[in-house]
PDB file of C-alpha atoms and ligand atoms in Angstrom:
ATOM      1  CA  MET V   1    -158.998  84.455 -79.151  1.00 73.00           C
ATOM      2  CA  ALA V   2    -161.627  85.228 -81.783  1.00 92.00           C
ATOM      3  CA  TYR V   3    -158.815  85.246 -84.355  1.00 96.00           C
ATOM      4  CA  PHE V   4    -157.711  81.709 -83.512  1.00 96.00           C
ATOM      5  CA  GLN V   5    -161.289  80.436 -83.361  1.00 96.00           C
ATOM      6  CA  LYS V   6    -161.819  81.802 -86.860  1.00 97.00           C
ATOM      7  CA  ILE V   7    -158.599  80.137 -88.078  1.00 98.00           C
ATOM      8  CA  ARG V   8    -159.734  76.836 -86.532  1.00 98.00           C
ATOM      9  CA  GLN V   9    -163.110  77.167 -88.258  1.00 97.00           C
ATOM     10  CA  ILE V  10    -161.504  77.873 -91.651  1.00 98.00           C
ATOM     11  CA  CYS V  11    -159.139  74.886 -91.220  1.00 98.00           C
ATOM     12  CA  ASP V  12    -162.092  72.615 -90.347  1.00 97.00           C
ATOM     13  CA  GLU V  13    -164.147  73.799 -93.304  1.00 98.00           C
ATOM     14  CA  LYS V  14    -161.309  73.375 -95.794  1.00 98.00           C
ATOM     15  CA  GLY V  15    -159.660  70.267 -94.328  1.00 97.00           C
ATOM     16  CA  ILE V  16    -156.433  72.122 -93.506  1.00 98.00           C
ATOM     17  CA  LEU V  17    -154.216  70.981 -90.623  1.00 98.00           C
ATOM     18  CA  LEU V  18    -153.790  73.639 -87.937  1.00 98.00           C
ATOM     19  CA  ILE V  19    -150.229  73.622 -86.612  1.00 98.00           C
ATOM     20  CA  LEU V  20    -149.323  75.794 -83.618  1.00 98.00           C
ATOM     21  CA  ASP V  21    -145.833  76.635 -82.391  1.00 98.00           C
ATOM     22  CA  GLU V  22    -145.688  76.003 -78.636  1.00 98.00           C
ATOM     23  CA  VAL V  23    -141.915  76.412 -78.328  1.00 97.00           C
ATOM     24  CA  GLN V  24    -142.196  79.627 -76.331  1.00 97.00           C
ATOM     25  CA  VAL V  25    -145.725  79.540 -74.939  1.00 97.00           C
ATOM     26  CA  GLY V  26    -145.877  75.828 -74.049  1.00 98.00           C
ATOM     27  CA  MET V  27    -144.528  73.855 -71.074  1.00 98.00           C
ATOM     28  CA  GLY V  28    -146.348  75.951 -68.496  1.00 98.00           C
ATOM     29  CA  ARG V  29    -145.102  79.375 -69.590  1.00 98.00           C
ATOM     30  CA  THR V  30    -148.637  80.832 -69.718  1.00 98.00           C
ATOM     31  CA  GLY V  31    -149.846  79.148 -66.518  1.00 98.00           C
ATOM     32  CA  ARG V  32    -151.364  76.263 -68.493  1.00 98.00           C
ATOM     33  CA  TRP V  33    -149.476  73.354 -70.002  1.00 98.00           C
ATOM     34  CA  TRP V  34    -149.935  74.623 -73.554  1.00 98.00           C
ATOM     35  CA  GLY V  35    -150.539  78.139 -74.821  1.00 98.00           C
ATOM     36  CA  TYR V  36    -153.457  77.021 -77.015  1.00 97.00           C
ATOM     37  CA  GLU V  37    -155.408  76.205 -73.835  1.00 97.00           C
ATOM     38  CA  ASN V  38    -155.832  79.977 -73.473  1.00 96.00           C
ATOM     39  CA  LEU V  39    -157.508  80.181 -76.870  1.00 95.00           C
ATOM     40  CA  GLY V  40    -160.465  77.814 -76.546  1.00 94.00           C
ATOM     41  CA  ILE V  41    -159.319  75.727 -79.527  1.00 97.00           C
ATOM     42  CA  GLU V  42    -157.142  72.665 -80.183  1.00 97.00           C
ATOM     43  CA  PRO V  43    -154.531  72.464 -82.929  1.00 98.00           C
ATOM     44  CA  ASP V  44    -154.069  69.253 -84.964  1.00 98.00           C
ATOM     45  CA  ILE V  45    -150.317  69.441 -84.505  1.00 98.00           C
ATOM     46  CA  PHE V  46    -148.064  71.442 -82.205  1.00 98.00           C
ATOM     47  CA  THR V  47    -144.374  71.843 -81.613  1.00 96.00           C
ATOM     48  CA  SER V  48    -142.334  72.042 -78.432  1.00 96.00           C
ATOM     49  CA  ALA V  49    -138.638  72.654 -77.665  1.00 94.00           C
ATOM     50  CA  LYS V  50    -136.493  74.810 -75.351  1.00 93.00           C
ATOM     51  CA  GLY V  51    -138.489  74.608 -72.084  1.00 95.00           C
ATOM     52  CA  LEU V  52    -139.280  70.960 -72.849  1.00 96.00           C
ATOM     53  CA  GLY V  53    -135.679  70.092 -72.004  1.00 95.00           C
ATOM     54  CA  GLY V  54    -135.167  72.640 -69.227  1.00 93.00           C
ATOM     55  CA  GLY V  55    -131.819  73.625 -70.776  1.00 92.00           C
ATOM     56  CA  ILE V  56    -130.981  70.361 -72.577  1.00 93.00           C
ATOM     57  CA  PRO V  57    -131.526  70.555 -76.380  1.00 92.00           C
ATOM     58  CA  ILE V  58    -134.651  68.749 -77.561  1.00 92.00           C
ATOM     59  CA  GLY V  59    -137.456  69.434 -80.010  1.00 91.00           C
ATOM     60  CA  ALA V  60    -140.745  67.585 -80.438  1.00 92.00           C
ATOM     61  CA  LEU V  61    -143.822  67.549 -82.613  1.00 92.00           C
ATOM     62  CA  MET V  62    -147.144  66.314 -81.191  1.00 95.00           C
ATOM     63  CA  CYS V  63    -150.071  65.384 -83.410  1.00 96.00           C
ATOM     64  CA  LYS V  64    -153.569  63.940 -83.234  1.00 97.00           C
ATOM     65  CA  SER V  65    -153.812  60.283 -84.238  1.00 97.00           C
ATOM     66  CA  PHE V  66    -155.702  61.012 -87.497  1.00 96.00           C
ATOM     67  CA  CYS V  67    -152.684  62.877 -88.894  1.00 96.00           C
ATOM     68  CA  ASP V  68    -149.992  60.693 -87.302  1.00 95.00           C
ATOM     69  CA  VAL V  69    -148.200  59.768 -90.526  1.00 93.00           C
ATOM     70  CA  PHE V  70    -144.497  59.969 -89.633  1.00 89.00           C
ATOM     71  CA  GLU V  71    -142.678  56.647 -89.670  1.00 89.00           C
ATOM     72  CA  PRO V  72    -139.236  56.205 -88.076  1.00 83.00           C
ATOM     73  CA  GLY V  73    -136.682  57.723 -90.465  1.00 83.00           C
ATOM     74  CA  ASN V  74    -139.098  60.127 -92.197  1.00 86.00           C
ATOM     75  CA  HIS V  75    -137.941  63.143 -90.264  1.00 81.00           C
ATOM     76  CA  ALA V  76    -134.244  63.400 -89.513  1.00 80.00           C
ATOM     77  CA  SER V  77    -132.605  65.416 -86.743  1.00 79.00           C
ATOM     78  CA  THR V  78    -129.009  65.084 -85.612  1.00 78.00           C
ATOM     79  CA  PHE V  79    -129.762  65.005 -81.892  1.00 72.00           C
ATOM     80  CA  GLY V  80    -133.537  64.611 -81.975  1.00 73.00           C
ATOM     81  CA  GLY V  81    -135.258  62.071 -79.788  1.00 79.00           C
ATOM     82  CA  ASN V  82    -132.184  60.547 -78.173  1.00 90.00           C
ATOM     83  CA  PRO V  83    -132.835  58.640 -74.937  1.00 94.00           C
ATOM     84  CA  PHE V  84    -130.955  61.132 -72.750  1.00 95.00           C
ATOM     85  CA  ALA V  85    -132.864  64.184 -74.049  1.00 94.00           C
ATOM     86  CA  CYS V  86    -136.181  62.301 -73.792  1.00 95.00           C
ATOM     87  CA  GLY V  87    -135.350  61.261 -70.216  1.00 97.00           C
ATOM     88  CA  VAL V  88    -134.640  64.889 -69.349  1.00 96.00           C
ATOM     89  CA  ALA V  89    -137.922  66.071 -70.946  1.00 96.00           C
ATOM     90  CA  LEU V  90    -139.820  63.477 -68.945  1.00 97.00           C
ATOM     91  CA  ALA V  91    -138.131  64.654 -65.738  1.00 98.00           C
ATOM     92  CA  VAL V  92    -139.009  68.285 -66.589  1.00 98.00           C
ATOM     93  CA  CYS V  93    -142.687  67.341 -67.089  1.00 97.00           C
ATOM     94  CA  GLN V  94    -142.765  65.345 -63.848  1.00 98.00           C
ATOM     95  CA  THR V  95    -141.138  68.206 -61.932  1.00 98.00           C
ATOM     96  CA  LEU V  96    -143.605  70.782 -63.287  1.00 97.00           C
ATOM     97  CA  GLU V  97    -146.432  68.554 -62.125  1.00 97.00           C
ATOM     98  CA  ARG V  98    -144.996  67.377 -58.800  1.00 98.00           C
ATOM     99  CA  GLU V  99    -143.973  70.850 -57.683  1.00 98.00           C
ATOM    100  CA  ASN V 100    -147.187  72.450 -58.913  1.00 98.00           C
ATOM    101  CA  ILE V 101    -145.210  74.936 -60.986  1.00 98.00           C
ATOM    102  CA  LEU V 102    -148.218  75.982 -63.081  1.00 98.00           C
ATOM    103  CA  ASN V 103    -149.803  77.351 -59.937  1.00 98.00           C
ATOM    104  CA  ASN V 104    -146.704  79.453 -59.286  1.00 98.00           C
ATOM    105  CA  VAL V 105    -146.749  80.685 -62.890  1.00 98.00           C
ATOM    106  CA  GLN V 106    -150.382  81.814 -62.532  1.00 98.00           C
ATOM    107  CA  GLN V 107    -149.821  83.581 -59.211  1.00 98.00           C
ATOM    108  CA  ARG V 108    -146.508  85.227 -60.058  1.00 98.00           C
ATOM    109  CA  GLY V 109    -147.865  86.211 -63.472  1.00 98.00           C
ATOM    110  CA  GLU V 110    -150.794  87.988 -61.888  1.00 98.00           C
ATOM    111  CA  GLN V 111    -148.498  89.669 -59.384  1.00 98.00           C
ATOM    112  CA  LEU V 112    -146.156  90.766 -62.175  1.00 98.00           C
ATOM    113  CA  ARG V 113    -148.942  92.169 -64.360  1.00 98.00           C
ATOM    114  CA  ASN V 114    -150.519  93.998 -61.416  1.00 98.00           C
ATOM    115  CA  SER V 115    -147.177  95.550 -60.457  1.00 98.00           C
ATOM    116  CA  LEU V 116    -146.348  96.519 -64.053  1.00 98.00           C
ATOM    117  CA  GLN V 117    -149.845  97.938 -64.418  1.00 98.00           C
ATOM    118  CA  ALA V 118    -149.267 100.077 -61.316  1.00 97.00           C
ATOM    119  CA  ILE V 119    -145.980 101.307 -62.803  1.00 97.00           C
ATOM    120  CA  ALA V 120    -147.714 101.960 -66.146  1.00 97.00           C
ATOM    121  CA  SER V 121    -150.355 104.092 -64.459  1.00 97.00           C
ATOM    122  CA  GLN V 122    -147.545 106.259 -63.022  1.00 96.00           C
ATOM    123  CA  TYR V 123    -146.219 106.847 -66.550  1.00 95.00           C
ATOM    124  CA  PRO V 124    -149.314 107.212 -68.725  1.00 94.00           C
ATOM    125  CA  ASP V 125    -147.334 109.302 -71.226  1.00 94.00           C
ATOM    126  CA  LEU V 126    -144.651 106.621 -71.655  1.00 95.00           C
ATOM    127  CA  ILE V 127    -146.431 103.271 -71.367  1.00 97.00           C
ATOM    128  CA  ALA V 128    -149.252 102.239 -73.653  1.00 97.00           C
ATOM    129  CA  GLU V 129    -150.149  98.803 -72.304  1.00 97.00           C
ATOM    130  CA  VAL V 130    -149.190  95.825 -70.136  1.00 98.00           C
ATOM    131  CA  ARG V 131    -150.335  92.473 -71.507  1.00 97.00           C
ATOM    132  CA  GLY V 132    -149.604  88.769 -71.296  1.00 97.00           C
ATOM    133  CA  TRP V 133    -150.418  85.327 -69.970  1.00 98.00           C
ATOM    134  CA  GLY V 134    -148.770  83.678 -66.965  1.00 98.00           C
ATOM    135  CA  LEU V 135    -145.056  84.459 -67.071  1.00 98.00           C
ATOM    136  CA  ILE V 136    -144.862  85.749 -70.638  1.00 98.00           C
ATOM    137  CA  ASN V 137    -145.699  89.422 -70.506  1.00 98.00           C
ATOM    138  CA  GLY V 138    -145.021  92.583 -72.434  1.00 98.00           C
ATOM    139  CA  MET V 139    -144.921  96.247 -71.594  1.00 98.00           C
ATOM    140  CA  GLU V 140    -145.613  98.361 -74.658  1.00 98.00           C
ATOM    141  CA  LEU V 141    -144.236 101.878 -74.860  1.00 97.00           C
ATOM    142  CA  LYS V 142    -146.164 104.660 -76.540  1.00 96.00           C
ATOM    143  CA  PRO V 143    -145.320 104.953 -80.254  1.00 95.00           C
ATOM    144  CA  ASP V 144    -144.802 108.721 -80.133  1.00 94.00           C
ATOM    145  CA  VAL V 145    -142.241 108.858 -77.281  1.00 93.00           C
ATOM    146  CA  GLU V 146    -138.489 108.759 -77.760  1.00 94.00           C
ATOM    147  CA  LEU V 147    -137.934 105.914 -75.291  1.00 94.00           C
ATOM    148  CA  THR V 148    -137.471 102.568 -77.109  1.00 96.00           C
ATOM    149  CA  SER V 149    -137.576  99.022 -75.767  1.00 96.00           C
ATOM    150  CA  ILE V 150    -133.763  98.807 -76.049  1.00 97.00           C
ATOM    151  CA  ASP V 151    -133.419 101.975 -73.922  1.00 96.00           C
ATOM    152  CA  LEU V 152    -135.603 100.487 -71.210  1.00 96.00           C
ATOM    153  CA  VAL V 153    -133.870  97.091 -71.403  1.00 97.00           C
ATOM    154  CA  ASN V 154    -130.480  98.816 -70.977  1.00 96.00           C
ATOM    155  CA  ALA V 155    -131.768 100.927 -68.068  1.00 95.00           C
ATOM    156  CA  ALA V 156    -133.131  97.756 -66.418  1.00 96.00           C
ATOM    157  CA  ILE V 157    -129.784  95.974 -66.911  1.00 96.00           C
ATOM    158  CA  ALA V 158    -128.140  98.896 -65.073  1.00 95.00           C
ATOM    159  CA  GLN V 159    -130.562  98.103 -62.207  1.00 94.00           C
ATOM    160  CA  GLY V 160    -129.608  94.404 -62.309  1.00 95.00           C
ATOM    161  CA  VAL V 161    -132.621  92.994 -64.157  1.00 96.00           C
ATOM    162  CA  LEU V 162    -132.450  91.215 -67.516  1.00 96.00           C
ATOM    163  CA  LEU V 163    -135.354  91.953 -69.863  1.00 97.00           C
ATOM    164  CA  VAL V 164    -135.715  91.314 -73.589  1.00 96.00           C
ATOM    165  CA  PRO V 165    -136.830  93.683 -76.332  1.00 97.00           C
ATOM    166  CA  ALA V 166    -139.653  92.264 -78.476  1.00 96.00           C
ATOM    167  CA  GLY V 167    -139.850  94.773 -81.277  1.00 94.00           C
ATOM    168  CA  PRO V 168    -138.955  98.484 -81.051  1.00 95.00           C
ATOM    169  CA  LYS V 169    -141.616  99.390 -78.481  1.00 97.00           C
ATOM    170  CA  VAL V 170    -142.285  96.241 -76.432  1.00 98.00           C
ATOM    171  CA  VAL V 171    -140.245  95.007 -73.478  1.00 98.00           C
ATOM    172  CA  ARG V 172    -140.693  91.352 -72.619  1.00 98.00           C
ATOM    173  CA  PHE V 173    -140.811  89.839 -69.144  1.00 98.00           C
ATOM    174  CA  VAL V 174    -140.111  86.101 -69.248  1.00 98.00           C
ATOM    175  CA  PRO V 175    -138.731  85.131 -65.817  1.00 97.00           C
ATOM    176  CA  PRO V 176    -138.063  81.524 -64.785  1.00 97.00           C
ATOM    177  CA  LEU V 177    -141.240  79.578 -63.959  1.00 97.00           C
ATOM    178  CA  ILE V 178    -139.926  79.146 -60.387  1.00 97.00           C
ATOM    179  CA  VAL V 179    -139.560  82.908 -59.796  1.00 98.00           C
ATOM    180  CA  THR V 180    -140.548  83.919 -56.244  1.00 98.00           C
ATOM    181  CA  GLU V 181    -142.856  86.661 -54.977  1.00 98.00           C
ATOM    182  CA  ALA V 182    -139.860  88.583 -53.572  1.00 98.00           C
ATOM    183  CA  GLU V 183    -138.002  88.346 -56.890  1.00 98.00           C
ATOM    184  CA  VAL V 184    -140.988  89.700 -58.835  1.00 98.00           C
ATOM    185  CA  ASN V 185    -141.176  92.630 -56.399  1.00 98.00           C
ATOM    186  CA  GLN V 186    -137.443  93.227 -56.735  1.00 97.00           C
ATOM    187  CA  ALA V 187    -137.637  93.163 -60.546  1.00 97.00           C
ATOM    188  CA  CYS V 188    -140.573  95.579 -60.621  1.00 97.00           C
ATOM    189  CA  GLU V 189    -138.804  97.990 -58.276  1.00 96.00           C
ATOM    190  CA  ALA V 190    -135.814  97.891 -60.629  1.00 96.00           C
ATOM    191  CA  VAL V 191    -138.073  98.607 -63.637  1.00 96.00           C
ATOM    192  CA  ALA V 192    -139.643 101.526 -61.773  1.00 96.00           C
ATOM    193  CA  CYS V 193    -136.125 102.888 -61.046  1.00 94.00           C
ATOM    194  CA  ALA V 194    -135.109 102.362 -64.666  1.00 93.00           C
ATOM    195  CA  LEU V 195    -138.117 104.390 -65.852  1.00 93.00           C
ATOM    196  CA  LYS V 196    -137.458 107.114 -63.291  1.00 88.00           C
ATOM    197  CA  ASN V 197    -133.794 107.466 -64.269  1.00 77.00           C
ATOM    198  CA  GLY V 198    -134.139 106.797 -67.979  1.00 65.00           C
TER     199      GLY V 198
HETATM  200  C1  PLP J 201    -136.564  78.565 -80.663  1.00 67.50           C
HETATM  201  C2  PLP J 201    -137.843  78.559 -81.387  1.00 67.50           C
HETATM  202  C3  PLP J 201    -138.094  77.640 -82.419  1.00 67.50           C
HETATM  203  C4  PLP J 201    -137.071  76.661 -82.926  1.00 67.50           C
HETATM  204  O1  PLP J 201    -136.772  75.667 -82.027  1.00 67.50           O
HETATM  205  P1  PLP J 201    -135.646  74.587 -82.432  1.00 67.50           P
HETATM  206  O2  PLP J 201    -135.450  73.801 -81.196  1.00 67.50           O
HETATM  207  O3  PLP J 201    -134.415  75.361 -82.847  1.00 67.50           O
HETATM  208  O4  PLP J 201    -136.221  73.802 -83.543  1.00 67.50           O
HETATM  209  C5  PLP J 201    -139.343  77.644 -83.006  1.00 67.50           C
HETATM  210  N1  PLP J 201    -140.299  78.509 -82.629  1.00 67.50           N
HETATM  211  C6  PLP J 201    -140.103  79.407 -81.650  1.00 67.50           C
HETATM  212  C7  PLP J 201    -141.226  80.333 -81.268  1.00 67.50           C
HETATM  213  C8  PLP J 201    -138.883  79.472 -80.996  1.00 67.50           C
HETATM  214  O5  PLP J 201    -138.682  80.364 -80.025  1.00 67.50           O
END
């Protein structure tokens, strides 16, 4: 947080635009609409894609009015901004709001981190840290152990849970924003089994 506040301050002092990439941390992933809301700053420009279309390809760039300089035709994209994709993005936004999905992200995220933390405390020699926001979380393995993120991902797959490696020592947990309490429990039990067996 202090890092981003410092970046914001430097950008303000030097008249530099601050552009943040919200493709992965935006659209409710962290339990707030945009990831930067966790940082106590505002960017001048930010990007969105992936989750914005809920599976339909779309990308977007949002900016403050003072730096709104793009005219139609300035920035080309083969499928960008077509009416169908925009209609889908609007429906995704409305659904997130209507079904109070951000609330689910906050609650399930807390549940997930608490459960992973409990697992981590059972394996203090293997697991260095559990960290994250909402439903984007990482479990970091100790640097000096043999177990890598790929090993743990493969062991979890054998237990029926799909995780993603994020670097050699971090395993990522990015479940759907509509994940249920029972599913989080099930996934954490599978991770505990994977650690026990692997
Ligand atoms: C996927 C991704 C992008 C690129 O999105 P496009 O829709 O291919 O433009 C940019 N940043 C992050 C963090 C991404 O995950």
